[in-house]
Short mmCIF file of C-alpha atoms in Angstrom, two decimals:
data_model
loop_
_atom_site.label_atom_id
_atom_site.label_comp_id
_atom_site.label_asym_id
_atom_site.label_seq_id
_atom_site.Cartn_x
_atom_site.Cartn_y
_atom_site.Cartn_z
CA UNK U 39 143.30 -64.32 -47.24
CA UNK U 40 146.32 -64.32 -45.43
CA UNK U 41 147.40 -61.01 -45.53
CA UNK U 42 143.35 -60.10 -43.65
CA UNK U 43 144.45 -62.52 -40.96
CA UNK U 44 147.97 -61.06 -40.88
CA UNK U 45 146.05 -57.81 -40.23
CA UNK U 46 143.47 -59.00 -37.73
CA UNK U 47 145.90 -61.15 -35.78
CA UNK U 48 148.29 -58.37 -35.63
CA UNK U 49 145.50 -55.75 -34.63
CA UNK U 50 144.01 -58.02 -32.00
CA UNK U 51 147.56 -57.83 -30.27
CA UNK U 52 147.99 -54.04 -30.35
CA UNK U 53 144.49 -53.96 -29.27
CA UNK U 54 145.44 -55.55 -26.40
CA UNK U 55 148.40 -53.80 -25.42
CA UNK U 56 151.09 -55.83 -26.23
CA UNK U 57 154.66 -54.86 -26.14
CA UNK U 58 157.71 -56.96 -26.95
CA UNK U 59 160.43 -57.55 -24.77
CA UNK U 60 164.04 -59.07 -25.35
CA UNK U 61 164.43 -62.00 -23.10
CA UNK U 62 167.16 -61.34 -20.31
CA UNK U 63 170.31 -64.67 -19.96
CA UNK U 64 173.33 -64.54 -18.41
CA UNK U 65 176.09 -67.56 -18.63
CA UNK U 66 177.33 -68.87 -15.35
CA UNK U 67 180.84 -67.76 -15.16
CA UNK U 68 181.92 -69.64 -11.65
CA UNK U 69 180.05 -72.42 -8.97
CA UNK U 70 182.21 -73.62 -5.91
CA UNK U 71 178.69 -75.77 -4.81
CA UNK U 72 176.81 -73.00 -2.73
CA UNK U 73 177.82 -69.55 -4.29
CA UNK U 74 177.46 -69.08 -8.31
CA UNK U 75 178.62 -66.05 -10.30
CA UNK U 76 177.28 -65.06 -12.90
CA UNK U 77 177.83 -62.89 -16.02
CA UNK U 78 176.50 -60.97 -18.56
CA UNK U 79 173.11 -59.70 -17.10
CA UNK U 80 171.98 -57.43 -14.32
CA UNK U 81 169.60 -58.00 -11.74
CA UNK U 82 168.21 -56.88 -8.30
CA UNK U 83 169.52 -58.57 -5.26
CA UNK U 84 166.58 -60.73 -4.30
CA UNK U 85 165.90 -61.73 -7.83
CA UNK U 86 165.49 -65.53 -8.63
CA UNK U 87 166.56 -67.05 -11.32
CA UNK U 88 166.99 -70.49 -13.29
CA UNK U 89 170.38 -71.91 -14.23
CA UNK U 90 170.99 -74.77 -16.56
CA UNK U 91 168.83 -76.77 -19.30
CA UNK U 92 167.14 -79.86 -19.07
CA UNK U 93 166.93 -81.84 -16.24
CA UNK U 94 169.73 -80.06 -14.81
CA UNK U 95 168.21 -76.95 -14.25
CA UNK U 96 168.30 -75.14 -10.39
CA UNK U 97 166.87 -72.11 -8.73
CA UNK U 98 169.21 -69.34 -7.41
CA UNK U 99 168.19 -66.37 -5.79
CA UNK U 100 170.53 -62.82 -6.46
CA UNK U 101 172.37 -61.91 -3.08
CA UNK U 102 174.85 -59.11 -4.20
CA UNK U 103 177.51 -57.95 -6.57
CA UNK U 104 181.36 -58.17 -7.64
CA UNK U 105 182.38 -56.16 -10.00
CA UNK U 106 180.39 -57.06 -13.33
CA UNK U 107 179.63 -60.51 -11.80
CA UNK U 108 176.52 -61.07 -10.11
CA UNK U 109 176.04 -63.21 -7.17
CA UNK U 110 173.49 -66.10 -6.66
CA UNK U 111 172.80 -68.40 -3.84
CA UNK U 112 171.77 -72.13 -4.84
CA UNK U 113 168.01 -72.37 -3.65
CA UNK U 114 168.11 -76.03 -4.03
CA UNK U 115 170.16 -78.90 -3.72
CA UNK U 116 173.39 -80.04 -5.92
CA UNK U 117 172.79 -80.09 -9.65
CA UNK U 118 174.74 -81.16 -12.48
CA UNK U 119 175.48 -77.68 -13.77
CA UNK U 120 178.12 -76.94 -16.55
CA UNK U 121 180.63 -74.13 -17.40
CA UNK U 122 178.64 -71.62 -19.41
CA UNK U 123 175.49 -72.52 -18.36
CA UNK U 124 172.37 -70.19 -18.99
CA UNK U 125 170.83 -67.88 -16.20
CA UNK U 126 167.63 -66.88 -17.01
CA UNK U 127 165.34 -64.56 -14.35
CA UNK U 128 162.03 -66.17 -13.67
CA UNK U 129 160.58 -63.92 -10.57
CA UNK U 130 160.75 -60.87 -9.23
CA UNK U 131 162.41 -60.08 -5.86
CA UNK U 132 160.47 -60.91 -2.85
CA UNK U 133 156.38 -61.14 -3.02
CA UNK U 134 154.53 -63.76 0.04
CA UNK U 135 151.14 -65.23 -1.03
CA UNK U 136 149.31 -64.27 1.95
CA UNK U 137 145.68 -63.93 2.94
CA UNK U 138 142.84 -66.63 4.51
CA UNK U 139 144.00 -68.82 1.49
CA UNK U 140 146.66 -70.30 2.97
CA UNK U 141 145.17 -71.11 6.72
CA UNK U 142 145.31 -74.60 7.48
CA UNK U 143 148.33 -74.92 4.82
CA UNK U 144 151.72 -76.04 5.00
CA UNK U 145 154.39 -73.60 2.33
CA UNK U 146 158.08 -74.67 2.23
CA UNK U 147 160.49 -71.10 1.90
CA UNK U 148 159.36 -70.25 -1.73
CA UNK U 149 156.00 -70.51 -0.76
CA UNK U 150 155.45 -73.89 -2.62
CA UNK U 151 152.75 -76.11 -0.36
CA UNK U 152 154.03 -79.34 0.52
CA UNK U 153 151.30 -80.69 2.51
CA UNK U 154 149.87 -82.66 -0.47
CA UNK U 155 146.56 -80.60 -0.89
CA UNK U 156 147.24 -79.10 -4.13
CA UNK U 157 148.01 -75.42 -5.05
CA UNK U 158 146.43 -72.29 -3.30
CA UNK U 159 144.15 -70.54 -4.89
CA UNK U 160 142.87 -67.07 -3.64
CA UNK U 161 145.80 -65.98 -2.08
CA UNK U 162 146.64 -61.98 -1.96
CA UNK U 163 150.69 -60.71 -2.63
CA UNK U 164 152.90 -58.91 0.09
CA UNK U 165 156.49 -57.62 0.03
CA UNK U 166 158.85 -60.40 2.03
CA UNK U 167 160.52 -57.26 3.02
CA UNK U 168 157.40 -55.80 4.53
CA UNK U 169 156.16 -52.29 4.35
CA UNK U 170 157.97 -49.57 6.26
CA UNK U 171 156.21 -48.27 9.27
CA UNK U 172 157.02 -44.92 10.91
CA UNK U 173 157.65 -45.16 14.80
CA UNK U 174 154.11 -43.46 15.81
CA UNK U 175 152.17 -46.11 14.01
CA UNK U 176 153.28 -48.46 16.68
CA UNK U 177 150.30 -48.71 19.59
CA UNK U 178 151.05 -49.56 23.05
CA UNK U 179 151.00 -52.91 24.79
CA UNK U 180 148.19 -52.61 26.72
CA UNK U 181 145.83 -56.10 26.71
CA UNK U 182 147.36 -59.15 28.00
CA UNK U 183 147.55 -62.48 26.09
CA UNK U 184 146.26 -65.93 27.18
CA UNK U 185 148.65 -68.37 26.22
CA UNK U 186 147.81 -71.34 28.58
CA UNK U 187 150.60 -71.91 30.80
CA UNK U 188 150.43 -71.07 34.34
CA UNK U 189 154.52 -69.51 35.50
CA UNK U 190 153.82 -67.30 32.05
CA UNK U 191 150.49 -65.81 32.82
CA UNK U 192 151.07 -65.33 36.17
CA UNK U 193 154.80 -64.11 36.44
CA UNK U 194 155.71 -63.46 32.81
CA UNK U 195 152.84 -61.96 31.49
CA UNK U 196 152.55 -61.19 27.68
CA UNK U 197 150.59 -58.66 26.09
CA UNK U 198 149.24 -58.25 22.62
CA UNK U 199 152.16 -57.04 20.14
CA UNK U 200 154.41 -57.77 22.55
CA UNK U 201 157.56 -59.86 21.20
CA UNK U 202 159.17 -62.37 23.65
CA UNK U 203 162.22 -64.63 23.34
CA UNK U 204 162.30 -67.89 24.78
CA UNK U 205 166.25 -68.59 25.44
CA UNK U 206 167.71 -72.05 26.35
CA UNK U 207 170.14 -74.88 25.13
CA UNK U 208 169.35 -77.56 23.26
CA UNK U 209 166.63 -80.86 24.89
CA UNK U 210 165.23 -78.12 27.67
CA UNK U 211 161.72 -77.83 26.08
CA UNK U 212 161.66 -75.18 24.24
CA UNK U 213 159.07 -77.56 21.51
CA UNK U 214 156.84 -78.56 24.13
CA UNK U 215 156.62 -74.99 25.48
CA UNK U 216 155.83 -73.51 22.42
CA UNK U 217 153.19 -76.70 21.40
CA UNK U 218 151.52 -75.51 24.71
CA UNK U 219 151.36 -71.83 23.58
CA UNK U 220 150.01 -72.99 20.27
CA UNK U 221 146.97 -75.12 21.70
CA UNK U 222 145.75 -72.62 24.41
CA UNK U 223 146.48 -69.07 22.65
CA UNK U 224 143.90 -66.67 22.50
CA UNK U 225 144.62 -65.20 19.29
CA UNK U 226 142.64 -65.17 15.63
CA UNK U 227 145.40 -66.63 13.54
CA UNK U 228 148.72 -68.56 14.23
CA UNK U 229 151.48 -68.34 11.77
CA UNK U 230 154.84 -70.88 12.75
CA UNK U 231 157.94 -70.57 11.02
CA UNK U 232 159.41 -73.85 11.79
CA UNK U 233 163.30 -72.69 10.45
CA UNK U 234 166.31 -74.16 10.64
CA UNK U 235 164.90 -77.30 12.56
CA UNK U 236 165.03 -81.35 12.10
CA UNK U 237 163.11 -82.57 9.37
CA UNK U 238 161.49 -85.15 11.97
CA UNK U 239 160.42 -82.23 14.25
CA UNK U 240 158.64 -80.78 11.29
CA UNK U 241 156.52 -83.67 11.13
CA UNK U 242 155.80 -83.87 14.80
CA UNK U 243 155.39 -80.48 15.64
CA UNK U 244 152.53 -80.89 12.95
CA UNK U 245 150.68 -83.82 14.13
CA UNK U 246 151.36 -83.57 18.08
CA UNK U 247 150.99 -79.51 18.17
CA UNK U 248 149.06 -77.99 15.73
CA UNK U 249 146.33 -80.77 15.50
CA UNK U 250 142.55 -79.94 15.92
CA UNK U 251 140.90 -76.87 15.86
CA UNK U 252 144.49 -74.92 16.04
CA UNK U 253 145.82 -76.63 12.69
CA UNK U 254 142.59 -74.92 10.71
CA UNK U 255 143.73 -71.41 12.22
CA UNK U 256 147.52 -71.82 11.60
CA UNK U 257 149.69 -71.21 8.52
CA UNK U 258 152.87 -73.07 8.84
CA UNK U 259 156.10 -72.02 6.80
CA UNK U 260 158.30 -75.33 7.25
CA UNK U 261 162.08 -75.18 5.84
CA UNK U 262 164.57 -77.74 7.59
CA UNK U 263 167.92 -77.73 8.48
CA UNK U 264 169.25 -79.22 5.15
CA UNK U 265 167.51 -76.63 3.04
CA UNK U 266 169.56 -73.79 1.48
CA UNK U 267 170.78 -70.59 3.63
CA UNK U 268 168.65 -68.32 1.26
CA UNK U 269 165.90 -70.50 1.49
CA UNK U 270 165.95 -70.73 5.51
CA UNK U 271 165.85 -66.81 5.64
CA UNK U 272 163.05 -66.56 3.12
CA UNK U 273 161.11 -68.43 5.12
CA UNK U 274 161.45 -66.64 8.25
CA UNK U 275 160.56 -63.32 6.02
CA UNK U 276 157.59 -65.19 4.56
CA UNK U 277 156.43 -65.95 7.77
CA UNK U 278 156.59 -62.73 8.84
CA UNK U 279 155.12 -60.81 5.97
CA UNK U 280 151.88 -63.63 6.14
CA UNK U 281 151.38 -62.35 9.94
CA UNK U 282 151.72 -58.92 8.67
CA UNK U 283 148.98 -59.44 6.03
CA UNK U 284 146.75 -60.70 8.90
CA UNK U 285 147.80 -57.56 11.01
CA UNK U 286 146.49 -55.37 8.13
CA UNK U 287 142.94 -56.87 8.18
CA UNK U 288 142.78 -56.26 11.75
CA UNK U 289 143.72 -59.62 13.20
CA UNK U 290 145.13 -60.36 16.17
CA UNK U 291 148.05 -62.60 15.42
CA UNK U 292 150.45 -65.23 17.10
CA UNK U 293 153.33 -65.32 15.20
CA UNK U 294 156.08 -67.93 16.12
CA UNK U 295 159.52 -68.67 14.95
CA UNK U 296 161.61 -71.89 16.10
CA UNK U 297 164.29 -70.60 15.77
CA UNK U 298 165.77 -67.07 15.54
CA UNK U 299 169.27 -68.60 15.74
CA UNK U 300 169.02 -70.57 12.57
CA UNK U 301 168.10 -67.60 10.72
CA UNK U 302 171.08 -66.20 12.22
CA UNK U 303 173.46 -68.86 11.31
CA UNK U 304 171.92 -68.85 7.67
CA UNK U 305 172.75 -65.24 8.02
CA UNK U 306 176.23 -66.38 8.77
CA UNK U 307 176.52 -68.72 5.46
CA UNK U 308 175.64 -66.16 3.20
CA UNK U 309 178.14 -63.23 4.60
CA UNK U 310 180.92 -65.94 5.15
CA UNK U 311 180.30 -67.23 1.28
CA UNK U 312 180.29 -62.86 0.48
CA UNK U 313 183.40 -62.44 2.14
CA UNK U 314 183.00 -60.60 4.97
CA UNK U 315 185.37 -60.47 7.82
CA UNK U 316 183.74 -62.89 11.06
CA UNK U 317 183.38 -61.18 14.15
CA UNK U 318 181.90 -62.07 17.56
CA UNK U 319 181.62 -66.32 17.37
CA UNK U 320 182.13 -66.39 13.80
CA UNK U 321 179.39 -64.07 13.03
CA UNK U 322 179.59 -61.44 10.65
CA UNK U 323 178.11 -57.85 11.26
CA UNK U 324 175.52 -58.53 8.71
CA UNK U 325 174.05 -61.66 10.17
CA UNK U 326 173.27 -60.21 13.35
CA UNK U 327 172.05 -56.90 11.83
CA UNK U 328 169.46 -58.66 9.93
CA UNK U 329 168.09 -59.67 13.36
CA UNK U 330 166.35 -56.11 14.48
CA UNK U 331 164.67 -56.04 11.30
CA UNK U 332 162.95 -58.82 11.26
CA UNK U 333 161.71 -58.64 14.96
CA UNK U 334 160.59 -55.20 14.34
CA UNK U 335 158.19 -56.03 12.19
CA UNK U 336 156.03 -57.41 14.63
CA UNK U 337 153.70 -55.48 17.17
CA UNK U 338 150.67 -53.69 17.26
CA UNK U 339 149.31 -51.42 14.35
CA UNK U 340 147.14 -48.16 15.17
CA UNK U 341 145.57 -47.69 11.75
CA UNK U 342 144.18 -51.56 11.59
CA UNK U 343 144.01 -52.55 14.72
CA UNK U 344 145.49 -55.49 14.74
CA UNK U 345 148.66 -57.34 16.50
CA UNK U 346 151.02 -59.33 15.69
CA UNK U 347 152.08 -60.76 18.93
CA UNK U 348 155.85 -62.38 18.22
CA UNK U 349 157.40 -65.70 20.26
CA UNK U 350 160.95 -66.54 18.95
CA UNK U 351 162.86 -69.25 20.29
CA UNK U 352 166.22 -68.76 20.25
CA UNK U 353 169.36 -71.63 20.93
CA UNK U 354 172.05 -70.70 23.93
CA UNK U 355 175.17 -72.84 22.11
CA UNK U 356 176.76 -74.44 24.77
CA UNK U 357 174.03 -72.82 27.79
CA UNK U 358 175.79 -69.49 27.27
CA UNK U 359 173.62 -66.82 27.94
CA UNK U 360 176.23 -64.25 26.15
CA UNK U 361 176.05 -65.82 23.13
CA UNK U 362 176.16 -62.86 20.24
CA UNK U 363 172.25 -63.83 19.32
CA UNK U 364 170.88 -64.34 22.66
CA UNK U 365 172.13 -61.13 23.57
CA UNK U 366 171.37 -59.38 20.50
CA UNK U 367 167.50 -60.56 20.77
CA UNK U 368 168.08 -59.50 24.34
CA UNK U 369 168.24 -56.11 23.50
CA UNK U 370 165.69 -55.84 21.12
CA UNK U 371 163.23 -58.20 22.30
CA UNK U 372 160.04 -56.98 25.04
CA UNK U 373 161.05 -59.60 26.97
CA UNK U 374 162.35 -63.11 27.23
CA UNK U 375 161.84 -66.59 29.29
CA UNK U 376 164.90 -68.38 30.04
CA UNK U 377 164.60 -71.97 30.46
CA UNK U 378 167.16 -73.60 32.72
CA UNK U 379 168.85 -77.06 32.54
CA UNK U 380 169.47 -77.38 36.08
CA UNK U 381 165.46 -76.97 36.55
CA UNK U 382 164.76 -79.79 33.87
CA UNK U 383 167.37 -82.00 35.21
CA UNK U 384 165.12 -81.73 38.17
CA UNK U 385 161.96 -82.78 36.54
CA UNK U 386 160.11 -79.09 36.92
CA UNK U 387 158.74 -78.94 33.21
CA UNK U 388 158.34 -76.22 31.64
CA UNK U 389 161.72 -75.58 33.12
CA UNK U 390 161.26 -71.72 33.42
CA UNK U 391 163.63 -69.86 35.07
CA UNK U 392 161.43 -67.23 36.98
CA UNK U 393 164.65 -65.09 38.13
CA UNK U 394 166.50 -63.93 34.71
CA UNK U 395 163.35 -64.17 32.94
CA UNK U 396 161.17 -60.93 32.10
CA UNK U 397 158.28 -59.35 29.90
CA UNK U 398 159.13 -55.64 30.12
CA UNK U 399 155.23 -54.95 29.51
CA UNK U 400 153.60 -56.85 32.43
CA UNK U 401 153.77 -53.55 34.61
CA UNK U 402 151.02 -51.99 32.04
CA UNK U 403 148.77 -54.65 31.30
CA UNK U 404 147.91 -56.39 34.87
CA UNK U 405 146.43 -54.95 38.21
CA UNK U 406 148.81 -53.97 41.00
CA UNK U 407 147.58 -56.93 43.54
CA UNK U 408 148.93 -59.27 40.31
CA UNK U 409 151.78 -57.64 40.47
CA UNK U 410 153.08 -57.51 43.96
CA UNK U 411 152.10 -60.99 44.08
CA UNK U 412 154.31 -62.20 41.31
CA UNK U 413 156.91 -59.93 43.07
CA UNK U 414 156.41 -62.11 46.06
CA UNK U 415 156.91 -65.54 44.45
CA UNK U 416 160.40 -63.90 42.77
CA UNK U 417 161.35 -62.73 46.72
CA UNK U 418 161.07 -65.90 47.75
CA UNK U 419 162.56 -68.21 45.12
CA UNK U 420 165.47 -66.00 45.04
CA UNK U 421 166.17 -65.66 48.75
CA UNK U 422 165.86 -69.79 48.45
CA UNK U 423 168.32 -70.06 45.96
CA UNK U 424 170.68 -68.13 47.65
CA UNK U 425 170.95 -69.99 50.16
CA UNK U 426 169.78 -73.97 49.09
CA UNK U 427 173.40 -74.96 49.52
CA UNK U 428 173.27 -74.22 53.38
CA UNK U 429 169.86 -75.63 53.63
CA UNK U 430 170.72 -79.02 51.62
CA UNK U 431 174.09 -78.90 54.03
CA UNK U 432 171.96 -78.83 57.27
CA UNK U 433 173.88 -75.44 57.80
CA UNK U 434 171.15 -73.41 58.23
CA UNK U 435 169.19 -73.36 61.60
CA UNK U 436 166.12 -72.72 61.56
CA UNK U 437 164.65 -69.05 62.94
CA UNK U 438 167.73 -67.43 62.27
CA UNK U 439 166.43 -65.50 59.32
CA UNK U 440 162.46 -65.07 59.31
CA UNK U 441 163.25 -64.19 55.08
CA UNK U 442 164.64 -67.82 54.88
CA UNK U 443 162.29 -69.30 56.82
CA UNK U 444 159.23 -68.10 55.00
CA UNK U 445 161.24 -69.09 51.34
CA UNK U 446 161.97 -72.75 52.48
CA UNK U 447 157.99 -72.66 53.13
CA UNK U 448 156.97 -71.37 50.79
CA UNK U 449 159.40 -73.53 48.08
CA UNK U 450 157.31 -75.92 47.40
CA UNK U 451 154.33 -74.46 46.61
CA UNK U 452 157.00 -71.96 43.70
CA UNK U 453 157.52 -75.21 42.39
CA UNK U 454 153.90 -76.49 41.93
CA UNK U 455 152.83 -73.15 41.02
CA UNK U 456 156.12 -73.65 37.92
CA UNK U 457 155.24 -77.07 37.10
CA UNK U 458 152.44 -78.12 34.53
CA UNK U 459 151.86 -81.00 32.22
CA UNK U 460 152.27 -80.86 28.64
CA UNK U 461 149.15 -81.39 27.93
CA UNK U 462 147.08 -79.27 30.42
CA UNK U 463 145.42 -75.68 29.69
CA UNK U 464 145.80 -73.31 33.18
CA UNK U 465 143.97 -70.00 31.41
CA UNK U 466 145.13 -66.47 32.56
CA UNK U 467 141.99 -66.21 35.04
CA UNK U 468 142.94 -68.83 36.70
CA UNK U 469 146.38 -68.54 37.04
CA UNK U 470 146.07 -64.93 38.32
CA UNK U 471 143.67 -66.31 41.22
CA UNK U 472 146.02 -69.15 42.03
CA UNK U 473 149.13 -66.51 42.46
CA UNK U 474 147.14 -63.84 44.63
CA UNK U 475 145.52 -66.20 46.25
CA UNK U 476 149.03 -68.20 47.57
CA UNK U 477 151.49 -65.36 47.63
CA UNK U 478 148.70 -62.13 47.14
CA UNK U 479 149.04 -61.40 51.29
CA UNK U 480 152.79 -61.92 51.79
CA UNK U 481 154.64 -59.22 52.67
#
């Protein structure tokens, strides 16, 4: 009798296909609280992995190599781990659940929900890499986006696929601006990495800005400032591959990121913990190489269809606009909005600085008359701010410069056209009319 079930049990399993494999475990060799070598197994850099037994255990994830030793990153926070502790691989590198599963959700950096409404079921896989597109599947910029608020539709812009930076200090708005992109944009699904930021803005950013009919739209990839370095830049790839699984079903897609900079400085961490040599700020070459490849990712897709249309905020330290990251995203970005202190200090919310602010695309995607008149309302702010220290002096007479005269005139109604409250809607129609109508016949 029990040699027949021997025989049927064990024919049932090569019926099925089964093949026996030795179970991979390293020993951790040396842990200094954020970086952990490891030896006596070999592994692919992106490869996480569980270290320690019990209730001690912790998640790593591979990040490189020394010698025979491989290198992990602590994914979570401090654990009790001894000397010669196991390392066992649990996943393989770098798959996103992605997919209409996961709208309305809220995912941490591994992809775990934390929004208390139990596990997601349904969901689809994509590489957190992303796939590799060639240059010619890239389409043009050629539709413009609605995103609500008034000084960006009618001077700044954006277009579908287009990725935009919004640059400023810390307290100028940068929240607020983006929680009035989020209500008003005209766009089939919203993906926000929220990266990097205070756990309290988490929290408020969900209830304040993503509430109503945007929060069943959204997919929101939350992973705070006291989460691991690894974790922080998994969650800014995570966010992007989800967009990019949208993309490929022919979505069009707002994808936002708050904030570019903390994935940079998380960058910074993990090449500071590898050794390599700090350059510009403190920043090693890797950390602001990882940049172009993430932001590259997004745009518009020929064979789908669809867009993924790409706001990143990103921190000035200190208001300095040469900061390595601002102008690294500078250079790679389709334009960016520069918010200035000066203006907030002044009460003009959102504090956008028309002058050094730009969408490279606007040219293509708006009629002429649109254009000239945005050109108009530059003209004039700039001719004003050139010379508001003579007119605040009383050392200006009037008539002595028709090009001054008509920009003290015409200051005012910059400044209403700049201003708009947090909570009101101005769409693109509308804010096109407004500009042509107030600055459309000015020279």
């Amino acid at each position: 009798m029990l040699t027949r079930f021997a025989d049927d049990y064990l024919g049932a399993i090569g019926a099925a296909g089964f093949a026996p494999r030795p179970r991979v475990s390293g020993r951790l060799a040396s842990y200094d609280g954020l970086l952990m070598e490891a030896v006596g197994l070999s592994l692919p850099v992106g490869t996480v992995c569980e270290i320690g037994e019990g209730s001690a255990r912790v998640e790593a994830e591979v990040i490189g190599f020394r010698g025979p030793r491989t290198l992990l990153m602590n994914l979570g926070g401090p654990a009790a781990l001894l000397p010669q502790a196991p390392v066992r691989p649990i996943g393989p590198p770098g798959e996103a659940e992605v997919g209409a599963a996961l709208l309305g959700r809220v995912v941490d950096g591994a992809g775990k929900p934390i929004d208390g409404l139990g596990p997601i079921r349904g969901a689809g896989r994509w590489p957190l890499a992303g796939k590799l597109q060639s240059p010619l599947d890239r389409g043009r910029v050629l539709e413009p986006l609605d995103v609500g608020v008034r000084a960006i539709n009618g001077l700044l812009t954006i277009g579908q696929g287009q990725r935009v930076g919004i640059m400023a200090g810390s307290g100028v708005g940068k929240s607020v601006l983006l929680g009035m992109m989020v209500r008003a944009a005209q766009a089939d699904v919203i993906v926000i990495g929220l990266i990097g930021e205070r756990s309290r803005e988490v929290a408020d950013f969900l209830e304040t800005k993503v509430a109503g009919a945007a929060r069943a739209r959204s997919v929101i990839v939350a992973v705070p400032a006291n989460h691991s370095p690894v974790l922080r830049i998994r969650g800014a790839l995570r966010a992007t591959a989800i967009a990019e699984a949208f993309r490929a079903e022919g979505k069009k897609v707002l994808l936002i990121m708050d904030s570019l900079t903390r994935v940079a400085h998380a960058g910074r961490e993990i090449g500071l913990a590898l050794g390599e040599p700090a350059s510009a700020r403190g920043y090693p070459p890797s950390a602001i190489a990882m940049l172009p490849s993430l932001i590259e990712r997004a745009g518009t897709c020929v064979s789908s269809g669809g867009s993924i249309t790409a706001i990143y905020t990103v921190l000035a330290d200190g208001d300095d606009g040469n900061d390595p990251v601002v102008d690294s995203a500078r250079s790679i970005l389709d334009g960016h909005i520069v918010l200035g202190r000066a203006l907030a200090e002044r009460g003009v919310y959102p504090a956008i600085d028309v002058g050094p602010s730009v969408s490279r695309v606007m040219t293509d995607i708006v009629p002429r008359e649109h254009v000239l008149a945005a050109r108009t309302l530059r003209r004039h702010l700039a001719t004003y701010e050139e010379n508001r220290d003579l007119v605040l002096m009383g050392a200006y007479r009037s008539g002595a410069d028709p090009a001054i005269d008509a920009a003290i005139a015409a200051h005012e109604a910059v400044l209403e056209y700049i201003r708009q409250d947090a909570n009101e809607v101005v769409s693109l129609e509308d804010a096109v009319a407004e500009l042509v109508g107030v600055f459309g016949d000015a020279g």
